[in-house]
Structures are given as C-alpha cells and as structure tokens.
mmCIF file of C-alpha atoms and ligand atoms in Angstrom:
data_model
loop_
_atom_site.group_PDB
_atom_site.id
_atom_site.type_symbol
_atom_site.label_atom_id
_atom_site.label_comp_id
_atom_site.label_asym_id
_atom_site.label_seq_id
_atom_site.Cartn_x
_atom_site.Cartn_y
_atom_site.Cartn_z
ATOM 1 C CA MET A 1 24.834 56.658 -82.676
ATOM 2 C CA PRO A 2 27.292 57.021 -85.588
ATOM 3 C CA ALA A 3 29.924 59.708 -85.239
ATOM 4 C CA PRO A 4 29.468 62.906 -87.167
ATOM 5 C CA PRO A 5 31.654 62.566 -90.286
ATOM 6 C CA ARG A 6 35.116 64.040 -89.714
ATOM 7 C CA ALA A 7 34.425 66.054 -86.603
ATOM 8 C CA ARG A 8 36.506 69.240 -86.633
ATOM 9 C CA VAL A 9 39.273 69.596 -84.039
ATOM 10 C CA VAL A 10 41.164 72.881 -83.664
ATOM 11 C CA ALA A 11 44.590 72.611 -81.979
ATOM 12 C CA THR A 12 46.273 75.823 -80.841
ATOM 13 C CA ARG A 13 49.929 74.689 -81.052
ATOM 14 C CA ARG A 14 52.401 72.494 -82.909
ATOM 15 C CA LEU A 15 52.054 68.914 -81.652
ATOM 16 C CA PRO A 16 54.344 65.856 -81.634
ATOM 17 C CA ALA A 17 54.150 64.040 -85.011
ATOM 18 C CA PRO A 18 52.601 60.798 -83.677
ATOM 19 C CA VAL A 19 49.844 62.830 -82.013
ATOM 20 C CA VAL A 20 49.158 64.702 -85.261
ATOM 21 C CA SER A 21 48.921 61.356 -87.129
ATOM 22 C CA GLU A 22 46.413 60.002 -84.629
ATOM 23 C CA LEU A 23 44.337 63.164 -84.791
ATOM 24 C CA ARG A 24 44.349 63.205 -88.607
ATOM 25 C CA ALA A 25 43.303 59.536 -88.658
ATOM 26 C CA SER A 26 40.084 60.361 -86.819
ATOM 27 C CA PHE A 27 39.304 64.035 -87.335
ATOM 28 C CA GLU A 28 39.498 67.009 -89.617
ATOM 29 C CA LEU A 29 42.421 68.735 -87.878
ATOM 30 C CA VAL A 30 42.926 72.486 -87.966
ATOM 31 C CA LEU A 31 46.425 72.933 -86.585
ATOM 32 C CA HIS A 32 48.070 76.199 -85.557
ATOM 33 C CA ASP A 33 51.401 74.662 -86.464
ATOM 34 C CA ARG A 34 53.705 76.936 -84.493
ATOM 35 C CA VAL A 35 55.492 76.886 -81.167
ATOM 36 C CA GLU A 36 54.456 80.433 -80.196
ATOM 37 C CA ALA A 37 50.935 81.341 -79.188
ATOM 38 C CA PRO A 38 48.914 82.325 -82.260
ATOM 39 C CA PRO A 39 47.230 85.758 -82.196
ATOM 40 C CA ARG A 40 44.015 85.595 -80.227
ATOM 41 C CA ASP A 41 41.933 86.699 -83.206
ATOM 42 C CA ASP A 42 43.267 83.780 -85.256
ATOM 43 C CA VAL A 43 42.309 81.350 -82.510
ATOM 44 C CA LEU A 44 38.818 82.832 -82.238
ATOM 45 C CA ALA A 45 38.303 82.760 -86.015
ATOM 46 C CA SER A 46 39.551 79.195 -86.445
ATOM 47 C CA ALA A 47 37.433 77.943 -83.535
ATOM 48 C CA ALA A 48 34.175 78.844 -85.286
ATOM 49 C CA GLY A 49 32.173 75.678 -85.935
ATOM 50 C CA ALA A 50 34.653 73.372 -84.146
ATOM 51 C CA ASP A 51 33.474 70.162 -82.462
ATOM 52 C CA ALA A 52 36.521 70.173 -80.220
ATOM 53 C CA LEU A 53 39.446 72.326 -79.171
ATOM 54 C CA LEU A 54 42.878 71.148 -78.107
ATOM 55 C CA THR A 55 44.433 73.815 -75.884
ATOM 56 C CA VAL A 56 47.552 74.424 -73.777
ATOM 57 C CA PRO A 57 47.819 76.084 -70.355
ATOM 58 C CA THR A 58 48.787 79.471 -71.801
ATOM 59 C CA ASP A 59 45.596 79.717 -73.905
ATOM 60 C CA ARG A 60 42.766 81.722 -72.394
ATOM 61 C CA VAL A 61 39.768 79.391 -72.536
ATOM 62 C CA ASP A 62 36.877 81.633 -71.566
ATOM 63 C CA ALA A 63 33.313 82.547 -72.540
ATOM 64 C CA GLU A 64 34.600 84.550 -75.505
ATOM 65 C CA LEU A 65 36.389 81.538 -76.994
ATOM 66 C CA LEU A 66 33.521 79.163 -76.193
ATOM 67 C CA ASP A 67 31.064 81.504 -77.886
ATOM 68 C CA ALA A 68 33.364 81.988 -80.862
ATOM 69 C CA ALA A 69 33.416 78.200 -81.261
ATOM 70 C CA GLY A 70 29.626 78.040 -81.141
ATOM 71 C CA GLY A 71 26.998 75.373 -80.561
ATOM 72 C CA ARG A 72 28.797 72.373 -82.106
ATOM 73 C CA LEU A 73 31.537 72.463 -79.463
ATOM 74 C CA ARG A 74 31.373 69.368 -77.232
ATOM 75 C CA VAL A 75 34.832 68.938 -75.743
ATOM 76 C CA ILE A 76 38.046 70.782 -74.925
ATOM 77 C CA ALA A 77 41.110 68.618 -74.429
ATOM 78 C CA GLN A 78 43.693 70.544 -72.454
ATOM 79 C CA TYR A 79 47.247 69.403 -73.230
ATOM 80 C CA GLY A 80 48.411 69.605 -69.628
ATOM 81 C CA VAL A 81 47.409 68.763 -66.088
ATOM 82 C CA GLY A 82 46.952 72.349 -64.845
ATOM 83 C CA HIS A 83 43.796 74.073 -66.026
ATOM 84 C CA ASP A 84 43.763 77.469 -64.305
ATOM 85 C CA ASN A 85 43.470 79.006 -67.792
ATOM 86 C CA VAL A 86 40.050 77.393 -68.342
ATOM 87 C CA ASP A 87 36.773 78.919 -67.182
ATOM 88 C CA LEU A 88 35.205 75.606 -66.199
ATOM 89 C CA ALA A 89 31.913 77.197 -65.154
ATOM 90 C CA ALA A 90 31.527 78.831 -68.570
ATOM 91 C CA ALA A 91 32.282 75.515 -70.284
ATOM 92 C CA THR A 92 29.845 73.612 -68.073
ATOM 93 C CA ALA A 93 27.118 76.194 -68.678
ATOM 94 C CA ARG A 94 27.507 75.553 -72.428
ATOM 95 C CA GLY A 95 27.574 71.753 -72.092
ATOM 96 C CA VAL A 96 31.262 71.553 -73.035
ATOM 97 C CA VAL A 97 33.334 68.869 -71.319
ATOM 98 C CA VAL A 98 36.933 69.799 -70.451
ATOM 99 C CA THR A 99 39.626 67.161 -69.971
ATOM 100 C CA ASN A 100 43.264 67.266 -68.823
ATOM 101 C CA THR A 101 46.283 64.926 -68.912
ATOM 102 C CA PRO A 102 47.232 63.787 -65.404
ATOM 103 C CA ASP A 103 49.634 60.972 -64.388
ATOM 104 C CA VAL A 104 51.644 60.682 -67.605
ATOM 105 C CA LEU A 105 53.652 63.832 -66.847
ATOM 106 C CA THR A 106 54.189 63.196 -63.139
ATOM 107 C CA GLY A 107 57.613 61.556 -63.546
ATOM 108 C CA ALA A 108 58.906 64.122 -66.041
ATOM 109 C CA THR A 109 57.790 67.063 -63.910
ATOM 110 C CA ALA A 110 59.266 65.590 -60.732
ATOM 111 C CA GLU A 111 62.544 64.882 -62.547
ATOM 112 C CA LEU A 112 62.877 68.466 -63.719
ATOM 113 C CA THR A 113 62.107 69.678 -60.203
ATOM 114 C CA ILE A 114 65.003 67.642 -58.832
ATOM 115 C CA ALA A 115 67.194 68.758 -61.749
ATOM 116 C CA LEU A 116 66.466 72.393 -60.845
ATOM 117 C CA LEU A 117 67.075 71.761 -57.162
ATOM 118 C CA LEU A 118 70.433 70.151 -57.949
ATOM 119 C CA ALA A 119 71.321 72.881 -60.454
ATOM 120 C CA LEU A 120 70.626 75.496 -57.810
ATOM 121 C CA ALA A 121 72.296 73.752 -54.863
ATOM 122 C CA ARG A 122 75.369 72.758 -56.904
ATOM 123 C CA ARG A 123 75.520 75.962 -58.997
ATOM 124 C CA VAL A 124 75.404 74.071 -62.292
ATOM 125 C CA ALA A 125 73.959 76.885 -64.427
ATOM 126 C CA GLU A 126 76.310 79.415 -62.861
ATOM 127 C CA GLY A 127 79.313 77.199 -63.640
ATOM 128 C CA ASP A 128 78.076 76.666 -67.178
ATOM 129 C CA ARG A 129 77.778 80.426 -67.740
ATOM 130 C CA LEU A 130 81.241 80.996 -66.303
ATOM 131 C CA VAL A 131 82.863 78.442 -68.610
ATOM 132 C CA ARG A 132 80.980 79.717 -71.677
ATOM 133 C CA ARG A 133 82.014 83.314 -70.955
ATOM 134 C CA GLY A 134 85.627 82.184 -70.996
ATOM 135 C CA ASP A 135 86.256 83.516 -67.490
ATOM 136 C CA PRO A 136 89.568 82.367 -66.015
ATOM 137 C CA TRP A 137 89.137 79.569 -63.488
ATOM 138 C CA SER A 138 91.159 76.832 -61.868
ATOM 139 C CA LEU A 139 90.431 73.946 -59.596
ATOM 140 C CA SER A 140 90.812 75.040 -56.015
ATOM 141 C CA PRO A 141 89.392 73.837 -52.696
ATOM 142 C CA THR A 142 87.214 76.902 -52.314
ATOM 143 C CA PHE A 143 86.063 77.491 -55.891
ATOM 144 C CA LEU A 144 82.298 77.612 -56.701
ATOM 145 C CA LEU A 145 81.157 75.704 -53.646
ATOM 146 C CA GLY A 146 77.545 74.649 -53.417
ATOM 147 C CA THR A 147 75.431 72.791 -50.908
ATOM 148 C CA GLY A 148 74.738 69.041 -50.865
ATOM 149 C CA LEU A 149 71.165 67.771 -50.703
ATOM 150 C CA ALA A 150 71.755 64.840 -48.328
ATOM 151 C CA GLY A 151 70.663 65.540 -44.790
ATOM 152 C CA ARG A 152 68.814 68.736 -45.778
ATOM 153 C CA THR A 153 65.087 69.224 -45.420
ATOM 154 C CA LEU A 154 62.865 69.624 -48.460
ATOM 155 C CA GLY A 155 59.483 71.233 -47.891
ATOM 156 C CA VAL A 156 56.960 70.159 -50.531
ATOM 157 C CA VAL A 157 53.955 72.478 -50.811
ATOM 158 C CA GLY A 158 51.042 70.577 -52.373
ATOM 159 C CA TRP A 159 50.922 66.815 -51.918
ATOM 160 C CA GLY A 160 49.297 65.570 -55.111
ATOM 161 C CA ARG A 161 50.831 63.162 -57.602
ATOM 162 C CA ILE A 162 53.731 65.440 -58.563
ATOM 163 C CA GLY A 163 54.490 66.641 -55.028
ATOM 164 C CA ARG A 164 54.647 63.056 -53.780
ATOM 165 C CA GLU A 165 56.925 61.956 -56.607
ATOM 166 C CA VAL A 166 59.245 64.882 -55.884
ATOM 167 C CA GLY A 167 59.243 63.757 -52.244
ATOM 168 C CA ARG A 168 60.165 60.217 -53.260
ATOM 169 C CA LEU A 169 63.033 61.354 -55.492
ATOM 170 C CA ALA A 170 64.300 63.809 -52.875
ATOM 171 C CA ALA A 171 64.282 61.071 -50.226
ATOM 172 C CA ALA A 172 66.406 58.966 -52.592
ATOM 173 C CA HIS A 173 68.935 61.822 -52.488
ATOM 174 C CA GLY A 174 69.044 61.546 -48.712
ATOM 175 C CA MET A 175 66.773 64.492 -48.024
ATOM 176 C CA ARG A 176 64.321 64.653 -45.178
ATOM 177 C CA VAL A 177 60.946 65.459 -46.725
ATOM 178 C CA VAL A 178 58.088 67.338 -45.081
ATOM 179 C CA HIS A 179 54.953 68.525 -46.804
ATOM 180 C CA ALA A 180 52.082 70.937 -46.402
ATOM 181 C CA SER A 181 48.771 70.591 -48.190
ATOM 182 C CA ARG A 182 45.131 71.390 -47.556
ATOM 183 C CA SER A 183 44.459 67.939 -46.088
ATOM 184 C CA SER A 184 47.722 66.584 -44.710
ATOM 185 C CA GLY A 185 51.243 67.325 -43.556
ATOM 186 C CA ILE A 186 52.392 70.202 -41.371
ATOM 187 C CA PRO A 187 51.198 73.829 -41.368
ATOM 188 C CA LEU A 188 52.730 75.895 -44.168
ATOM 189 C CA ASP A 189 54.331 78.330 -41.714
ATOM 190 C CA ARG A 190 56.172 75.502 -39.980
ATOM 191 C CA LEU A 191 57.301 74.044 -43.281
ATOM 192 C CA LEU A 192 58.658 77.421 -44.379
ATOM 193 C CA ALA A 193 60.542 77.820 -41.115
ATOM 194 C CA ASP A 194 61.974 74.265 -41.238
ATOM 195 C CA ALA A 195 62.870 73.662 -44.865
ATOM 196 C CA ASP A 196 66.288 74.234 -46.412
ATOM 197 C CA ALA A 197 64.547 74.101 -49.788
ATOM 198 C CA VAL A 198 60.887 74.631 -50.656
ATOM 199 C CA SER A 199 59.307 73.157 -53.787
ATOM 200 C CA LEU A 200 55.864 74.236 -55.016
ATOM 201 C CA HIS A 201 53.344 71.740 -56.405
ATOM 202 C CA THR A 202 49.917 73.290 -55.910
ATOM 203 C CA PRO A 203 47.488 74.099 -58.694
ATOM 204 C CA LEU A 204 46.905 77.820 -59.232
ATOM 205 C CA THR A 205 43.586 78.773 -57.645
ATOM 206 C CA PRO A 206 42.326 81.974 -55.997
ATOM 207 C CA GLU A 207 43.598 80.486 -52.686
ATOM 208 C CA THR A 208 47.105 79.707 -53.939
ATOM 209 C CA ARG A 209 47.688 82.909 -55.968
ATOM 210 C CA HIS A 210 50.703 84.593 -54.310
ATOM 211 C CA LEU A 211 50.747 81.880 -51.634
ATOM 212 C CA LEU A 212 54.431 82.713 -51.426
ATOM 213 C CA GLY A 213 54.138 86.464 -51.043
ATOM 214 C CA GLU A 214 56.114 88.922 -48.911
ATOM 215 C CA GLU A 215 55.062 87.372 -45.585
ATOM 216 C CA ALA A 216 55.532 83.733 -46.504
ATOM 217 C CA LEU A 217 58.911 84.457 -48.092
ATOM 218 C CA ALA A 218 59.958 86.244 -44.903
ATOM 219 C CA ARG A 219 59.075 83.101 -42.942
ATOM 220 C CA MET A 220 61.467 80.954 -44.975
ATOM 221 C CA ARG A 221 64.750 80.027 -43.327
ATOM 222 C CA PRO A 222 67.497 82.517 -44.076
ATOM 223 C CA GLY A 223 69.580 81.041 -46.871
ATOM 224 C CA ALA A 224 66.852 78.678 -48.072
ATOM 225 C CA LEU A 225 66.248 77.746 -51.729
ATOM 226 C CA LEU A 226 62.962 77.989 -53.641
ATOM 227 C CA VAL A 227 61.936 75.818 -56.605
ATOM 228 C CA ASN A 228 58.774 76.426 -58.631
ATOM 229 C CA THR A 229 57.552 74.072 -61.347
ATOM 230 C CA SER A 230 53.834 74.662 -60.667
ATOM 231 C CA ARG A 231 52.478 78.025 -61.823
ATOM 232 C CA GLY A 232 54.283 81.356 -61.770
ATOM 233 C CA ALA A 233 51.554 83.236 -59.931
ATOM 234 C CA VAL A 234 51.794 80.939 -56.881
ATOM 235 C CA VAL A 235 54.799 83.161 -56.094
ATOM 236 C CA ASP A 236 54.702 86.952 -55.876
ATOM 237 C CA GLU A 237 57.598 87.538 -58.264
ATOM 238 C CA GLN A 238 58.265 91.105 -57.047
ATOM 239 C CA ALA A 239 58.452 89.914 -53.453
ATOM 240 C CA LEU A 240 60.754 87.069 -54.502
ATOM 241 C CA VAL A 241 63.080 89.497 -56.261
ATOM 242 C CA ARG A 242 63.210 91.617 -53.087
ATOM 243 C CA ALA A 243 64.005 88.568 -50.923
ATOM 244 C CA LEU A 244 66.782 87.517 -53.312
ATOM 245 C CA LEU A 245 68.269 91.011 -53.587
ATOM 246 C CA ALA A 246 68.230 91.333 -49.801
ATOM 247 C CA GLY A 247 70.109 88.032 -49.579
ATOM 248 C CA ARG A 248 67.403 86.475 -47.404
ATOM 249 C CA LEU A 249 67.052 83.546 -49.807
ATOM 250 C CA ALA A 250 70.142 81.811 -51.194
ATOM 251 C CA GLY A 251 68.552 81.231 -54.587
ATOM 252 C CA ALA A 252 65.549 80.269 -56.667
ATOM 253 C CA ALA A 253 64.955 77.900 -59.574
ATOM 254 C CA LEU A 254 61.928 78.721 -61.676
ATOM 255 C CA ASP A 255 60.321 76.917 -64.603
ATOM 256 C CA VAL A 256 57.164 79.053 -64.544
ATOM 257 C CA PHE A 257 56.562 82.799 -64.365
ATOM 258 C CA GLU A 258 53.795 85.218 -63.524
ATOM 259 C CA ASP A 259 53.666 86.710 -67.008
ATOM 260 C CA GLU A 260 54.940 83.983 -69.321
ATOM 261 C CA PRO A 261 56.857 84.141 -71.570
ATOM 262 C CA ASP A 262 58.102 87.413 -70.020
ATOM 263 C CA VAL A 263 60.503 87.005 -67.120
ATOM 264 C CA HIS A 264 61.262 89.666 -64.500
ATOM 265 C CA PRO A 265 64.522 91.396 -65.588
ATOM 266 C CA GLU A 266 66.052 91.102 -62.096
ATOM 267 C CA LEU A 267 65.521 87.348 -62.137
ATOM 268 C CA ARG A 268 67.374 87.179 -65.452
ATOM 269 C CA ARG A 269 70.241 89.159 -63.967
ATOM 270 C CA LEU A 270 70.816 87.270 -60.721
ATOM 271 C CA GLU A 271 73.498 84.540 -60.705
ATOM 272 C CA ASN A 272 71.778 82.580 -57.940
ATOM 273 C CA VAL A 273 68.619 82.083 -60.006
ATOM 274 C CA VAL A 274 68.136 79.164 -62.391
ATOM 275 C CA LEU A 275 65.576 79.734 -65.142
ATOM 276 C CA THR A 276 63.983 77.258 -67.534
ATOM 277 C CA PRO A 277 61.225 78.001 -70.073
ATOM 278 C CA HIS A 278 58.266 75.962 -68.716
ATOM 279 C CA ILE A 279 59.757 72.591 -69.692
ATOM 280 C CA ALA A 280 58.847 70.462 -66.679
ATOM 281 C CA SER A 281 56.787 68.000 -68.735
ATOM 282 C CA ALA A 282 58.916 68.415 -71.856
ATOM 283 C CA THR A 283 60.181 64.912 -72.490
ATOM 284 C CA HIS A 284 59.377 63.069 -75.719
ATOM 285 C CA GLU A 285 57.706 60.360 -73.657
ATOM 286 C CA ALA A 286 55.524 62.610 -71.517
ATOM 287 C CA ARG A 287 54.472 64.958 -74.305
ATOM 288 C CA GLU A 288 53.507 62.056 -76.559
ATOM 289 C CA ALA A 289 51.562 60.346 -73.797
ATOM 290 C CA MET A 290 49.815 63.639 -72.984
ATOM 291 C CA GLY A 291 48.845 63.977 -76.638
ATOM 292 C CA MET A 292 47.494 60.439 -76.741
ATOM 293 C CA LEU A 293 45.344 61.186 -73.680
ATOM 294 C CA CYS A 294 43.929 64.179 -75.568
ATOM 295 C CA VAL A 295 43.213 61.962 -78.594
ATOM 296 C CA GLU A 296 41.508 59.429 -76.321
ATOM 297 C CA ALA A 297 39.363 62.153 -74.771
ATOM 298 C CA LEU A 298 38.321 63.491 -78.181
ATOM 299 C CA ARG A 299 37.463 60.022 -79.472
ATOM 300 C CA ASP A 300 35.497 59.194 -76.324
ATOM 301 C CA ALA A 301 33.472 62.377 -76.548
ATOM 302 C CA LEU A 302 32.991 62.603 -80.320
ATOM 303 C CA PHE A 303 32.897 58.916 -81.422
ATOM 304 C CA GLU A 304 31.932 56.850 -78.411
ATOM 305 C CA ARG A 305 29.690 59.502 -76.991
ATOM 306 C CA THR A 306 30.909 58.698 -73.503
ATOM 307 C CA VAL A 307 32.307 60.972 -70.842
ATOM 308 C CA PRO A 308 36.102 60.984 -71.238
ATOM 309 C CA ARG A 309 38.156 59.385 -68.447
ATOM 310 C CA HIS A 310 39.792 62.636 -67.363
ATOM 311 C CA ALA A 311 36.772 64.927 -67.594
ATOM 312 C CA LEU A 312 37.104 67.847 -65.164
ATOM 313 C CA ASN A 313 33.406 68.734 -65.386
ATOM 314 C CA PRO A 314 31.549 65.479 -66.194
ATOM 315 C CA VAL A 315 28.305 67.208 -65.285
ATOM 316 C CA ALA A 316 28.610 69.170 -68.548
ATOM 317 C CA TRP A 317 28.029 65.937 -70.438
ATOM 318 C CA SER A 318 24.517 65.342 -69.119
ATOM 319 C CA ARG A 319 23.765 69.018 -69.624
ATOM 320 C CA ALA A 320 24.704 68.786 -73.309
ATOM 321 C CA ASP A 321 22.525 65.710 -73.853
ATOM 322 C CA ALA A 322 19.554 67.167 -71.997
HETATM 323 C C1 LIG B 401 52.007 71.981 -70.246
HETATM 324 C C2 LIG B 401 51.839 72.255 -67.797
HETATM 325 O O1 LIG B 401 50.913 71.182 -70.327
HETATM 326 O O2 LIG B 401 50.676 70.253 -67.565
HETATM 327 C C3 LIG B 401 50.768 71.415 -67.222
HETATM 328 O O3 LIG B 401 49.990 71.929 -66.418
HETATM 329 O O4 LIG B 401 52.023 73.357 -67.397
HETATM 330 C C4 LIG B 401 52.701 71.751 -68.917
HETATM 331 O O5 LIG B 401 52.993 70.417 -68.753
HETATM 332 C C5 LIG B 401 52.894 71.728 -71.395
HETATM 333 O O6 LIG B 401 53.686 72.850 -71.518
HETATM 334 C C6 LIG B 401 52.223 71.385 -72.725
HETATM 335 O O7 LIG B 401 51.198 72.240 -73.075
#
C-alpha cells in the first residue's frame, strides 16, 4: 500500500541535525526546536492530526496526549531506552505502536557511569570546584585523598545490557563485580551489604520505585558509594539525603533525579555528591544513532507498514489493522 503523502511527525525537542535531515526527507516534520520541555498545551495542540510522535523520557505520554493526537496516530518513537513516561496500555488500546532505542546507547551510558564512579571515588568534581574557587592548595601527601577502584566490590543492580556493560568496564578497572536482578545474581540485601559501590541499572517500574529507600540505604556498607544513571525515582531522594548527612554513605553520583530538572537543594550543597544533568547517553554518536533508530521506526510503521524492530507493544499493530 502506498504511504500516505508526507505523513506528519511531531517531535517534542531539538534533535541532532542529521536526524532532522532524515526526518524532513521522509515526513512533514513539526519540530519543537528547543532544549527545554515545551509547555504541555503546545505539545497537545501540535499533536492534533499527527501520524507519529517523537518523544523523550521527560514527556508525559498518556491518554490525554494520545487523544489530543487523534485517530491518525499510528506510532510513537521514544528517543530513549527507558519508557516509564509512556502509558503503554493506553497506546495499545488505541492501536498506537510505541518504540524505543536500545543497544546504541549502552556504551555511552556505561561510560558515564564509570566516569561518575571515578569522579566520586577520586573526588574529581570536588577538586575542580576547589581550583575554580581559587582556594589555596598545595601538593601534600594527605591532600584530597580518594579511594581507588581496584580490589573494591561493585554491586550492579539490574543486569540488562547497560548493567552488564558497566560490570565489564568495572572489571577492567580491577573491581570485583556482583549483581542483583530479578532473574540472576545474588539477593539485593546481600549485594547492599557487600558492595563498596552500588550502581543502579533497573528500569523504573512500580516494583523498582524507591527500591533504594530508607531500609535499603541502611543496609549498604557504611562508607559505601552510590551511583545512579537509571531513573531518579529508583532512589528515595529524601532518604538518600538523610543517609549522606548522617555520614552513613561516603558519597553519591547522580545523573537522574526524582523531579527533573529540579534537584534536591541538599544534594546541590554536599561536597561528596557529584551531579550531572541526565547526560548518560549524551554523546554525538549515541544520540545520532538513537535518532536514526527513531527514523527507522517511523519509516517502518508509516511507509513499510510493518511492525518496527523495537516495538514495545507489537500487539497494538494488529489491533490498529483490525
Ligand atoms: C534519554 C534516557 O533518552 O534512554 C533513556 O532512557 O534516559 C536518555 O538516554 C536522552 O536524554 C534523550 O532523550
């Protein structure tokens, strides 16, 4: 069946230039060409009559947005691997296929995780702040000492593609790696008690929301480090702040937050906390490849009329054709 002429794709954020070119080559592109989230009402208004949406993990993709888009909507390409922001059941009920972008961001995300772990253990951000402030300092055998990674135990929570890659990179730094997941590894409690550093790589689901709450944080080894590049709400931020203020944890490195882009003021204040603005997949290579996977998904659904490779709810496809 020939494709509908110039199917309309609405993208909610600025995109890498090569991705924009590819989208414009195939579709009528409505682009919210800004880095910040557009006002919700603008998103809802622009979605009306769209054949496809291209969304990011901080967009709320729910029944309201699906209904605002209306009956032409066939596919939502999520620019990211996590999709806790998408109401998959609502999409499926309306015959809308949702896709994500796995694999191509695994390396970038694992690299940033190790970068954060090193920054925390070796006090890189703290040293950077000190030098920038112009504080007096001099080389001395006891100045700004950190902890080496070699010989320490890393506990990886969630053993999917990213968790495994983090494990591989950590092992290359001489770390002993243990993991806990739903289907393999050691029990979470044991991991928390054993690990010198804990790194989170689970999707956000009702089961993993506040997985690291008051109790779990209390089970961590005194003086342990926490790294989170998954989703902010996997950690109870208030409980984490309490554990840090009490000195039970030696530090935390966070790329994601419960209420992004807001960050708990205590976290911003603490020297032993490293903060990055959700940049784990932010390399030119990964972001371009993620965009190309979105383009592929849109072309598959709208031109080829086939279920895209990374469909999260392929059953929606048959429903739409029924
Ligand atoms: C975002 C992410 O996709 O993939 C995920 O789940 O959280 C990030 O990689 C990225 O910020 C682009 O939208």
